[in-house]
mmCIF file of C-alpha atoms in Angstrom:
data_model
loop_
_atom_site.group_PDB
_atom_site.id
_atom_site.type_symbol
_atom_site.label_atom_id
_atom_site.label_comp_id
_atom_site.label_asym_id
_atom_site.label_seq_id
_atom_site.Cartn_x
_atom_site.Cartn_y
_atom_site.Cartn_z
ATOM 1 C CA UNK A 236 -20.550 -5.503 23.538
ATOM 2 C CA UNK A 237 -22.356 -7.660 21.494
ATOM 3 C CA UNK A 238 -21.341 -8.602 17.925
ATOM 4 C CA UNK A 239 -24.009 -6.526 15.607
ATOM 5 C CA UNK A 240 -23.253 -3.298 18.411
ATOM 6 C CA UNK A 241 -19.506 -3.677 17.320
ATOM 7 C CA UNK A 242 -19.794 -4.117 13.939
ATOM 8 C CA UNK A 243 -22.137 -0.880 14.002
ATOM 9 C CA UNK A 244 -19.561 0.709 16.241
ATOM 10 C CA UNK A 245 -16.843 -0.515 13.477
ATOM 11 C CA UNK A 246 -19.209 1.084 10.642
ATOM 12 C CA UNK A 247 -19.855 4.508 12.155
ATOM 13 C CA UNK A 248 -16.301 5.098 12.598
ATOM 14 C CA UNK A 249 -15.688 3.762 8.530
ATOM 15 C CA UNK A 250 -18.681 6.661 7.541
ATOM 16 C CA UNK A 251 -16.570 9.033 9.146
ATOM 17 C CA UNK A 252 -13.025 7.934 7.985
ATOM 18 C CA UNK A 253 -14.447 7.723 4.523
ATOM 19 C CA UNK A 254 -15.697 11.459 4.749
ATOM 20 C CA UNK A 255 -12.666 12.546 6.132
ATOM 21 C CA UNK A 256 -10.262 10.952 3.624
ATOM 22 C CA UNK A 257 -12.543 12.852 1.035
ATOM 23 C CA UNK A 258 -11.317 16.361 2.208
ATOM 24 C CA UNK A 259 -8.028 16.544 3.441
ATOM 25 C CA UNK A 260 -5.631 19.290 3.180
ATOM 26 C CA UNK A 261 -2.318 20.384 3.442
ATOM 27 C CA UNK A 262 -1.149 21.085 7.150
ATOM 28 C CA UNK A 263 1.876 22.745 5.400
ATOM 29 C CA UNK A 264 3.691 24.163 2.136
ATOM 30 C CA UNK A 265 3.969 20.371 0.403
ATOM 31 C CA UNK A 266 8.020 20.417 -1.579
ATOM 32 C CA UNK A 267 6.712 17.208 -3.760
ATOM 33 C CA UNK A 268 6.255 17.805 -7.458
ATOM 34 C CA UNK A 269 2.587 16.369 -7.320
ATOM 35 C CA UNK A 270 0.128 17.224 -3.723
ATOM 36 C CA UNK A 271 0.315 13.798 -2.141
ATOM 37 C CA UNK A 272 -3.235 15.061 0.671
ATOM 38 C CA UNK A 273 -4.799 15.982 -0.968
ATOM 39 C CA UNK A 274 -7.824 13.562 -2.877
ATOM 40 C CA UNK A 275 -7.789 16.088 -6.157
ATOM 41 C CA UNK A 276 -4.081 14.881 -7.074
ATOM 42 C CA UNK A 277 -3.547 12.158 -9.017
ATOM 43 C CA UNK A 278 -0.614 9.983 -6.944
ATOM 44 C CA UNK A 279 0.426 7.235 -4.968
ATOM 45 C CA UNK A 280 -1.318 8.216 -1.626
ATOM 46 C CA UNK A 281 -4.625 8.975 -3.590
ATOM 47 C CA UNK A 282 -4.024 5.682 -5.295
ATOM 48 C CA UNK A 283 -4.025 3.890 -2.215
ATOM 49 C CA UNK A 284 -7.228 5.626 -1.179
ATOM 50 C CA UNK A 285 -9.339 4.830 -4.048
ATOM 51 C CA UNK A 286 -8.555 1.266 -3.850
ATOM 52 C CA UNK A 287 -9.773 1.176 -0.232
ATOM 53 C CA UNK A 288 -13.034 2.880 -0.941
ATOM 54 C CA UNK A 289 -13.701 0.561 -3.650
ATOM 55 C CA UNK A 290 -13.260 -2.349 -1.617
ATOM 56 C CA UNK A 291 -15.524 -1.121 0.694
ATOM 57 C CA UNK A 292 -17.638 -0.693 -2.216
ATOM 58 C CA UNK A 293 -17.360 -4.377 -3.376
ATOM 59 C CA UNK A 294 -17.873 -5.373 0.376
ATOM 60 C CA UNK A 295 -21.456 -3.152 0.933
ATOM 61 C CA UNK A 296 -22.571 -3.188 -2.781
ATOM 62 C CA UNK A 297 -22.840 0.975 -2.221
ATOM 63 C CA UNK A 298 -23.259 2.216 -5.131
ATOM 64 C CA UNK A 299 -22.812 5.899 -4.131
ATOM 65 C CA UNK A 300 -19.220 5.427 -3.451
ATOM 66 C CA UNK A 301 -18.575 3.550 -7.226
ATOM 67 C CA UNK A 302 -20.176 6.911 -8.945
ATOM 68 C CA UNK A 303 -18.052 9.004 -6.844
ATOM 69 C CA UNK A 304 -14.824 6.929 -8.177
ATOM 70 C CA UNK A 305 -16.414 7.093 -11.891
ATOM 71 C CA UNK A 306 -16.378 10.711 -11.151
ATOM 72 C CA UNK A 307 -13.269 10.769 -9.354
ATOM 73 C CA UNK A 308 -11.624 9.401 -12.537
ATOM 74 C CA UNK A 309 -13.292 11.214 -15.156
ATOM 75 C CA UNK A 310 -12.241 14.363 -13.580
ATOM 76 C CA UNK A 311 -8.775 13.603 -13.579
ATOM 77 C CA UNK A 312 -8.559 12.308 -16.679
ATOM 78 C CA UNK A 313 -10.252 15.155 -18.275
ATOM 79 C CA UNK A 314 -7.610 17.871 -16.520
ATOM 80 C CA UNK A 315 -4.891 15.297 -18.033
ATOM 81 C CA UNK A 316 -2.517 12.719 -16.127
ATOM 82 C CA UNK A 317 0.991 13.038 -14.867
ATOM 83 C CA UNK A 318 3.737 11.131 -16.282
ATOM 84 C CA UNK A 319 3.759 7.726 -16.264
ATOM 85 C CA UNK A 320 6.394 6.375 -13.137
ATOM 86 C CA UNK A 321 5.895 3.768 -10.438
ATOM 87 C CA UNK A 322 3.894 6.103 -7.929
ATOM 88 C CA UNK A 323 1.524 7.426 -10.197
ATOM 89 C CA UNK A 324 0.681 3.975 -11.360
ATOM 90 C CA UNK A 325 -0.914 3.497 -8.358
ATOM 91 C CA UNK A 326 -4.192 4.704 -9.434
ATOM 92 C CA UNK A 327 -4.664 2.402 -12.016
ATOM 93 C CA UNK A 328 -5.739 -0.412 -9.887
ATOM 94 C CA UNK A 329 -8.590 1.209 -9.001
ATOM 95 C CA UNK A 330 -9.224 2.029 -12.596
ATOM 96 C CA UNK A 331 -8.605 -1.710 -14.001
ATOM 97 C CA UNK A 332 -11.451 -2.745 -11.723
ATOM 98 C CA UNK A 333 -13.887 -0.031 -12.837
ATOM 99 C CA UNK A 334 -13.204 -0.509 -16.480
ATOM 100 C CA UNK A 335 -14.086 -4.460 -16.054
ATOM 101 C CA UNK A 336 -17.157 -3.078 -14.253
ATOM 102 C CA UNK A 337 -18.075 -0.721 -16.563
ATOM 103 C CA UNK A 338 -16.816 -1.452 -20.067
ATOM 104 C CA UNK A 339 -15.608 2.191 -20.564
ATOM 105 C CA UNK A 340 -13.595 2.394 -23.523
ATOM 106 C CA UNK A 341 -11.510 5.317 -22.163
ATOM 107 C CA UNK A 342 -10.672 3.074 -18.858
ATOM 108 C CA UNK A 343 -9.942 0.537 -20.851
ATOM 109 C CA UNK A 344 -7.725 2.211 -22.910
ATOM 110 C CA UNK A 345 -5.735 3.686 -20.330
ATOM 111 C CA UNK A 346 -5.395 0.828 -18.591
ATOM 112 C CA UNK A 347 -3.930 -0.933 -21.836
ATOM 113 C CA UNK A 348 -1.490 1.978 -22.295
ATOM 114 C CA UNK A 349 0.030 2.643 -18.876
ATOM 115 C CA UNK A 350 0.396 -1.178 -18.281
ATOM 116 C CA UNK A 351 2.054 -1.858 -21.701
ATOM 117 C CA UNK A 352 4.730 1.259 -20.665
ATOM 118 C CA UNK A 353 5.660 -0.963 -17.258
ATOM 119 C CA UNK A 354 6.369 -3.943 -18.995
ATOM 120 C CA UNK A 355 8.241 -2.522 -22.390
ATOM 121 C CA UNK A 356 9.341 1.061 -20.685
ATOM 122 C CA UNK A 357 9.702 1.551 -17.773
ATOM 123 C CA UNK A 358 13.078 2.011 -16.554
ATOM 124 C CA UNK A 359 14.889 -1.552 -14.709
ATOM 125 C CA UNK A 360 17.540 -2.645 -12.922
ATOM 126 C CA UNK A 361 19.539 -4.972 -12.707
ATOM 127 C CA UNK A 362 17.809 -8.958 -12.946
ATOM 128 C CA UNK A 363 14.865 -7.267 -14.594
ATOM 129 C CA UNK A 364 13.654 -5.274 -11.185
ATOM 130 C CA UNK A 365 11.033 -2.114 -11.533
ATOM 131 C CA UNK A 366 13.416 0.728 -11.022
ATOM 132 C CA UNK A 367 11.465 2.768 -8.516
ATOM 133 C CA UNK A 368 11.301 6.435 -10.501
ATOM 134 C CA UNK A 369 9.212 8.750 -9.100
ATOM 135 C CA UNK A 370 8.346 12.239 -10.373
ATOM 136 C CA UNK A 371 11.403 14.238 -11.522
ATOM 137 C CA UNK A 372 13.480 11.484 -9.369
ATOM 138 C CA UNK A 373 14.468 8.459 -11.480
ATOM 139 C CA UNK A 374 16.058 6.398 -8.732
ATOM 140 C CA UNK A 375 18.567 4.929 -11.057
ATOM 141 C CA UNK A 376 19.440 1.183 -9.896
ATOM 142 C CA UNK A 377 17.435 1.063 -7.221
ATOM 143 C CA UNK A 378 14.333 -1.245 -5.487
ATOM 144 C CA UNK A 379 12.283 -0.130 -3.062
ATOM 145 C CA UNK A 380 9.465 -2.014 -1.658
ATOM 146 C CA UNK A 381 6.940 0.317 -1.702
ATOM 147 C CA UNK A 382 7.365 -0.594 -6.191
ATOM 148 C CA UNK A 383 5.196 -3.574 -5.337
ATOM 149 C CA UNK A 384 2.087 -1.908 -3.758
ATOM 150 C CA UNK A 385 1.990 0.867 -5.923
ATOM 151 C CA UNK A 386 2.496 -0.850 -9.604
ATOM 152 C CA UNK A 387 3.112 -4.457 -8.997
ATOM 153 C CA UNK A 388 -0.069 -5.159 -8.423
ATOM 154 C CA UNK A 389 -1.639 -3.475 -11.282
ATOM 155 C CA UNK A 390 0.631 -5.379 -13.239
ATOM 156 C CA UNK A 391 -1.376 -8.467 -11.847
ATOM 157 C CA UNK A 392 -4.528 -7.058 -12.133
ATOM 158 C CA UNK A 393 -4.039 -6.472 -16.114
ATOM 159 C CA UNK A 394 -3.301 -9.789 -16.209
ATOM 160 C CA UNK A 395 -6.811 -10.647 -15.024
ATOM 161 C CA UNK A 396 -8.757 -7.959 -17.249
ATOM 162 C CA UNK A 397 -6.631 -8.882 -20.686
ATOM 163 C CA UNK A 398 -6.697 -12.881 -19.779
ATOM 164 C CA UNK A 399 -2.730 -12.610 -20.299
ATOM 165 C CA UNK A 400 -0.630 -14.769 -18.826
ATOM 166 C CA UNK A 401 2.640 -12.283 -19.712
ATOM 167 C CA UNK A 402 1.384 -9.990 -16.791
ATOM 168 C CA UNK A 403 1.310 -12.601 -13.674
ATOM 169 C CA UNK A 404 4.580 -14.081 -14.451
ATOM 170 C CA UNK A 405 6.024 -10.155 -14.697
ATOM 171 C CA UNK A 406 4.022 -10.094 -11.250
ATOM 172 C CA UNK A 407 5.755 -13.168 -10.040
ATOM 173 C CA UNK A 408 9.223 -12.032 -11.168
ATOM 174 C CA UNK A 409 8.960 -8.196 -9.535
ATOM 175 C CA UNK A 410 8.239 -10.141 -6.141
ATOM 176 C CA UNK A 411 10.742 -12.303 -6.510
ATOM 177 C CA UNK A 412 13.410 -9.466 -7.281
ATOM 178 C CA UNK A 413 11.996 -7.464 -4.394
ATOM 179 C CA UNK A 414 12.617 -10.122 -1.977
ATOM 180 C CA UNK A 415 15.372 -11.623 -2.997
ATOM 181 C CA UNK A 416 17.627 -8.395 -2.119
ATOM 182 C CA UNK A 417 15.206 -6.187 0.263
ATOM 183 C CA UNK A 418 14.619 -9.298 3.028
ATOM 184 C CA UNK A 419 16.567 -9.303 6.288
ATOM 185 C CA UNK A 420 17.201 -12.777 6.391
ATOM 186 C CA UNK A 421 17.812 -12.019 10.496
ATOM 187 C CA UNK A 422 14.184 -10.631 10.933
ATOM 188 C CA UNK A 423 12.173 -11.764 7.952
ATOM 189 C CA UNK A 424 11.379 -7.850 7.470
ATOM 190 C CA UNK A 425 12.542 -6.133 4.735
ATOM 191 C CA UNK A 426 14.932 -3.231 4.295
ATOM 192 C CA UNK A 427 13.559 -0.219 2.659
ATOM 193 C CA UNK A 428 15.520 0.056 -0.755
ATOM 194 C CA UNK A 429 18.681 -1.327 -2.621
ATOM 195 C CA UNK A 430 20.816 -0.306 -4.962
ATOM 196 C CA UNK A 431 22.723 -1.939 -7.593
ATOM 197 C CA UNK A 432 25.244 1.018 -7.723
ATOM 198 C CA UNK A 433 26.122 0.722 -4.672
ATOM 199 C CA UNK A 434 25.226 -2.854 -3.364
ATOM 200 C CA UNK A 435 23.718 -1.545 -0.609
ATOM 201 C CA UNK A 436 20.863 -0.939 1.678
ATOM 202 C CA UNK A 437 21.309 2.916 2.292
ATOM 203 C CA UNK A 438 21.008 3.006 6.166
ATOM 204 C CA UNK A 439 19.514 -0.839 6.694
ATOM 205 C CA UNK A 440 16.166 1.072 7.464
ATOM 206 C CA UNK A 441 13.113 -1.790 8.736
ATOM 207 C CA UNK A 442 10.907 0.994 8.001
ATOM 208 C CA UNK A 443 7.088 0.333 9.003
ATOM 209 C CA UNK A 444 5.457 1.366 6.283
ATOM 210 C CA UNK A 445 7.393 -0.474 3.985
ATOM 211 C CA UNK A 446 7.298 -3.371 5.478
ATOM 212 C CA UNK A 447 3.406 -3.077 5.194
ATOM 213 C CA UNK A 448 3.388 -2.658 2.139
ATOM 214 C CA UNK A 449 3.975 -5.904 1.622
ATOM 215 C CA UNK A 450 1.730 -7.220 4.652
ATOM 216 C CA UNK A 451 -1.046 -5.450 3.225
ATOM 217 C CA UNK A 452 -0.323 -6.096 -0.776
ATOM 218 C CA UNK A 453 0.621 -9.344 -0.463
ATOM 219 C CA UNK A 454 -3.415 -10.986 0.750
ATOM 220 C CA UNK A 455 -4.557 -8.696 -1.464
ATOM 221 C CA UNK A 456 -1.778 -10.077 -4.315
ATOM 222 C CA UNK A 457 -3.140 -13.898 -3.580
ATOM 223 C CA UNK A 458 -6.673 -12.550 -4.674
ATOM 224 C CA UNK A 459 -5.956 -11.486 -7.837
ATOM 225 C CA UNK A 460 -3.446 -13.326 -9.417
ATOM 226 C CA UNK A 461 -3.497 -17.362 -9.728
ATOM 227 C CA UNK A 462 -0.258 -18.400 -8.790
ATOM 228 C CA UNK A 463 1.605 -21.578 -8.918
ATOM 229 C CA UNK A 464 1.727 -23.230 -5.560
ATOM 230 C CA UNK A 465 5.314 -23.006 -5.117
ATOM 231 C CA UNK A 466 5.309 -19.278 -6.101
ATOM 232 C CA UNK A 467 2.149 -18.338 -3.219
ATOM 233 C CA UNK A 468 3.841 -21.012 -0.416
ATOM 234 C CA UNK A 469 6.666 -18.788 -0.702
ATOM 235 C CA UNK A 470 5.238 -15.628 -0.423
ATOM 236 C CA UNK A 471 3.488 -16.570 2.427
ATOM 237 C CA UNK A 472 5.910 -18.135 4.247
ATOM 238 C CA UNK A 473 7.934 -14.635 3.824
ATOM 239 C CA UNK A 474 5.013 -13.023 4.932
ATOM 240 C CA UNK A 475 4.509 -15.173 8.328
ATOM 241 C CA UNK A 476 8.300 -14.791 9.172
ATOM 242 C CA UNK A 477 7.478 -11.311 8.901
ATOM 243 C CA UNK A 478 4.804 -11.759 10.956
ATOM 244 C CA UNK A 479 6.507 -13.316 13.674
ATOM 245 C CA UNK A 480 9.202 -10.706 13.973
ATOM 246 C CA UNK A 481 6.463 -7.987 14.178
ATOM 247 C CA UNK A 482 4.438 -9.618 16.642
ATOM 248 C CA UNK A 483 7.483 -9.870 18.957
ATOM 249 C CA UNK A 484 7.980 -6.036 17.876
ATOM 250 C CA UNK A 485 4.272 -4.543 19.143
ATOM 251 C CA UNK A 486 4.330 -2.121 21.081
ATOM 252 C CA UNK A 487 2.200 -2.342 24.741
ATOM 253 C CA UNK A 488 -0.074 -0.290 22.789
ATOM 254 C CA UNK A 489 -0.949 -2.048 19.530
ATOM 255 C CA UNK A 490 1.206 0.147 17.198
ATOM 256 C CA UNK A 491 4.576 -0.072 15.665
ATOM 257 C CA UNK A 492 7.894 1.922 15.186
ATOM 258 C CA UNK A 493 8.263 3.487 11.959
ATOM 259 C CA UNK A 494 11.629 2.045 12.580
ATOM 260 C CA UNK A 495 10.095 -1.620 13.604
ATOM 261 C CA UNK A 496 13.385 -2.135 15.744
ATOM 262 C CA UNK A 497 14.243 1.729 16.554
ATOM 263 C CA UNK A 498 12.492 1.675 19.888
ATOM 264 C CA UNK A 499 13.305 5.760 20.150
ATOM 265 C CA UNK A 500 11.207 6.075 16.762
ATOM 266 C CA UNK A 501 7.598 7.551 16.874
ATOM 267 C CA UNK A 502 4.745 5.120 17.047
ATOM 268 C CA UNK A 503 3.080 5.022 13.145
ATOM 269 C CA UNK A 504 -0.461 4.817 12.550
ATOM 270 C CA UNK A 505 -0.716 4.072 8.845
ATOM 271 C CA UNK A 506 1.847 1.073 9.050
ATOM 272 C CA UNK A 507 0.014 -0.668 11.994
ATOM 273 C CA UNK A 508 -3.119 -0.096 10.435
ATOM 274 C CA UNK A 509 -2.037 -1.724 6.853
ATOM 275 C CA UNK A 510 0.176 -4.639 9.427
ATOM 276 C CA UNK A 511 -3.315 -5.626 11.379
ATOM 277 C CA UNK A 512 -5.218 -5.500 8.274
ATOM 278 C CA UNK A 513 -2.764 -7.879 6.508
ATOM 279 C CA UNK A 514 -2.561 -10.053 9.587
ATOM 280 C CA UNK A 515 -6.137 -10.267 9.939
ATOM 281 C CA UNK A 516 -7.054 -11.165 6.512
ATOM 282 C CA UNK A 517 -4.218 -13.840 6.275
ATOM 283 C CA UNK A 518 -5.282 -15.563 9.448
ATOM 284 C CA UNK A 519 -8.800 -15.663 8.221
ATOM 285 C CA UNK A 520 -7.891 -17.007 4.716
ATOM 286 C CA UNK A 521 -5.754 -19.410 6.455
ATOM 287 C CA UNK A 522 -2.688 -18.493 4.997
ATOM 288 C CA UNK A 523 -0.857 -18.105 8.424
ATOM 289 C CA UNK A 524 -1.565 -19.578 12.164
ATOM 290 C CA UNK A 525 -4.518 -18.366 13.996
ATOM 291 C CA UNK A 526 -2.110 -17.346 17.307
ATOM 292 C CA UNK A 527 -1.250 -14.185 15.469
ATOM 293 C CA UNK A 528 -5.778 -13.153 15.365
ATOM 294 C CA UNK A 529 -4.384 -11.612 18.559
ATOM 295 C CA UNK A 530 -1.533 -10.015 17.152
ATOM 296 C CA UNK A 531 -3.955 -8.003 14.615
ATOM 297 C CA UNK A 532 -6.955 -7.255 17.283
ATOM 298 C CA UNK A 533 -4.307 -5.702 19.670
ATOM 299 C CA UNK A 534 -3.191 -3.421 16.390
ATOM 300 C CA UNK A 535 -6.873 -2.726 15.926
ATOM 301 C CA UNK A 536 -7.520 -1.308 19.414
ATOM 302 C CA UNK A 537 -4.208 0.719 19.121
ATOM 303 C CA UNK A 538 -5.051 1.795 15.740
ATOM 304 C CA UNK A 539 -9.219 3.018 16.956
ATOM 305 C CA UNK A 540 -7.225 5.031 19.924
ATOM 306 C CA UNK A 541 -5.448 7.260 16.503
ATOM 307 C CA UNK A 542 -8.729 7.889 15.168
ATOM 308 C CA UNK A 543 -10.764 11.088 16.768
ATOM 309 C CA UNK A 544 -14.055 11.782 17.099
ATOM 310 C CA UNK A 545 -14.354 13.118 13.396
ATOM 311 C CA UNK A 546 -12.683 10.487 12.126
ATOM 312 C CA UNK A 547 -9.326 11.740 11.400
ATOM 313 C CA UNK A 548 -6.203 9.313 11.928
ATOM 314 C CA UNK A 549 -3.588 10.671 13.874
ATOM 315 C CA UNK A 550 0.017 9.624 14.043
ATOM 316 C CA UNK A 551 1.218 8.962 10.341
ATOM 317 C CA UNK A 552 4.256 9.907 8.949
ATOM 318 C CA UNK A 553 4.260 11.781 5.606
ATOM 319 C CA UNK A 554 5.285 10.361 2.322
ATOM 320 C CA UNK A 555 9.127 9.341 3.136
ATOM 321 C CA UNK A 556 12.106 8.524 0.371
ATOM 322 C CA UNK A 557 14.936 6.151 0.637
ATOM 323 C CA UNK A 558 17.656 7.628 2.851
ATOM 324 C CA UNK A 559 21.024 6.798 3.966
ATOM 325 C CA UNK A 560 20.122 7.855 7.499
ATOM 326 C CA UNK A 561 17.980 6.680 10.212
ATOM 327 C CA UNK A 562 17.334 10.317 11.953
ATOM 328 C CA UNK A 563 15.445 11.190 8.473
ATOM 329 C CA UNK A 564 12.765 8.460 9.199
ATOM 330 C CA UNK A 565 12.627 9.357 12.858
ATOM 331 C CA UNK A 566 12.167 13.089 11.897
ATOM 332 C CA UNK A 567 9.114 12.998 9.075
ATOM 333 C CA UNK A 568 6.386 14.733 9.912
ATOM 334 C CA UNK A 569 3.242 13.493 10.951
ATOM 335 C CA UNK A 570 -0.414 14.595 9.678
ATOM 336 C CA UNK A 571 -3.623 12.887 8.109
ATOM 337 C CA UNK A 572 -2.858 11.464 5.338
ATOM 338 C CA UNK A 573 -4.974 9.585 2.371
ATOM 339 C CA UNK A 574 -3.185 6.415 3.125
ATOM 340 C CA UNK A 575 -3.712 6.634 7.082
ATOM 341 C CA UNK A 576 -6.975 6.864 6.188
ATOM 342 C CA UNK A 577 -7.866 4.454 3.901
ATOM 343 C CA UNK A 578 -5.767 1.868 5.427
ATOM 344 C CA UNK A 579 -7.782 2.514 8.650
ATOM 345 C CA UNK A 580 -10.936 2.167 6.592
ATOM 346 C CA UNK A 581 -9.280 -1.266 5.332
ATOM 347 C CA UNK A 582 -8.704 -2.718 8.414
ATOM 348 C CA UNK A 583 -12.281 -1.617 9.857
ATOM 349 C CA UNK A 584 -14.184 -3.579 7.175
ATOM 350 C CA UNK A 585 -11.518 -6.761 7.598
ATOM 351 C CA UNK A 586 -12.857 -6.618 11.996
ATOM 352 C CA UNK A 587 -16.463 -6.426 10.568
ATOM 353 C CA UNK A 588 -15.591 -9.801 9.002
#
């Protein structure tokens, strides 16, 4: 297949994950305090969506899909917000971006207000960490690394729309803290959560998605924020020790464990999408060798074999806490998800490049 019949192959298949992600519903009775399928909620997994669909809106220059996350937002914002935590932060990327596009006031203004509560008050741990609270869970003591996806780089972001110096070194230090207790210094992955209650890492769960969090946040991270060489060498070098652990973790079939080393774990879409879309951009950028291109096109052809014919992924875990036991993460359910879909629709427009 030639090159322009793939990337139109690559682009039909984006048209319909886009669509999809736009209408998703509940396969069952959701027991979370906020709908996390649903695109009408306003959470982490919605978060995650609308920053995907305005990449691909920076990448095509459609302007169709920037109304529809103007409208998006306004909608929300007139029903009212949730309360302020480290999930429902998540949005606000999205929204820093629009209100530098668009000068609203309003998206300014929120932006300014929800930032300023995660650097004076939102809840920390110990050595200055984001404690990860979620809604009607505050998490006390504890790091997880899904905290730097979902408000960490907002943080950064700020930094960029206020010209404020105060935000990237917060950035910085949230990485650091994240790292510094949540890496297997065995693997290079990283454990789910800590606690400094406990001083532990619940059940030493290498959970996928986690882990991809950072893959996937982390090229997106060295984008936004201008960091001091020492600061980005070391963040990459994490990330290609990662890499190398994962790439001796594939599966036959492109995918990963949602436990990476739990071999009797389910196969998970939405990680191995966000881990081939990380890859991929990091080998082109240069940031790690070009052996592991082959790493993220073998993810890519496992990940197109989850997507049917209407564009739905299949083969992603629901949204997942911090456990104590591995047979939890082997036993979420799996369904479409916001998240499986827009990191699909990531890693699609990174193989058109």
């Amino acid at each position: 297949m030639s090159n322009a019949a793939t990337i139109e192959k690559y682009e039909h298949i984006i048209s319909k994950l886009i669509r999809q992600m736009k209408t998703l519903k509940p396969a069952f009775q959701e027991n979370v305090a906020i709908g996390i399928v649903s695109m009408d909620n306003w959470e982490w997994p919605q978060g995650v969506g609308l920053f995907a669909l305005y990449s691909y809106y920076k990448e095509t220059g459609n302007l169709a899909i920037r109304d529809e996350l103007i409208q998006w937002f306004d909608k929300r914002i007139a029903e009212g917000l949730p309360d302020k935590n480290v999930n429902t932060m998540c949005p606000m990327l999205t929204l820093s971006y629009l209100a530098e596009e668009t000068g609203n006031p309003t998206y300014v203004a929120l932006c300014k207000e929800w930032v300023t509560y995660v650097m004076e008050d939102m809840p920390r741990t110990d050595e200055g960490g984001l404690q990860h609270c979620v809604t009607r869970n505050l998490n006390e003591g504890q790091l997880w690394d899904d905290t730097l996806y979902m408000t960490v780089l907002f943080v950064a972001r700020m930094g960029v729309l206020l010209q404020d110096d105060a935000y990237f070194q917060e950035s910085i230090r949230q990485f650091l803290v994240h790292l510094k207790y949540l890496s297997d210094v065995k693997t290079g992955l990283f454990f789910h959560g800590w606690t400094f209650l406990g001083h532990h890492h619940y059940a030493q769960a290498l959970w996928a998605r986690g882990n991809s969090w950072y893959t996937a946040g982390l090229v997106d991270y060295l984008d936004i924020a201008p960091l001091p060489a020492g600061v980005s060498q070391f963040l990459i070098s994490s990330l290609e020790r990662q890499v190398r652990t994962l790439a001796a973790l594939q599966h036959e079939n492109g995918l990963w464990h949602t436990l990476l080393d739990q071999p009797d774990s389910y196969l998970e879409t939405s990680a191995s999408s966000a881990f081939a879309y990380g890859i991929l951009k990091a080998v082109r950028k240069g940031f790690i060798d070009e052996r592991y291109r082959a790493v993220g096109l073998k993810a890519l052809e496992g990940v197109m074999s989850k997507i049917d014919e209407e564009g739905i992924v299949h083969g992603v875990s629901y949204g997942t806490g911090l456990k104590d036991n591995l047979d939890y993460y082997r036993k979420i359910k799996q369904c479409p998800m916001p998240y499986g879909q827009s990191m699909a629709l990531m890693l699609m427009v990174e193989a058109c490049k």
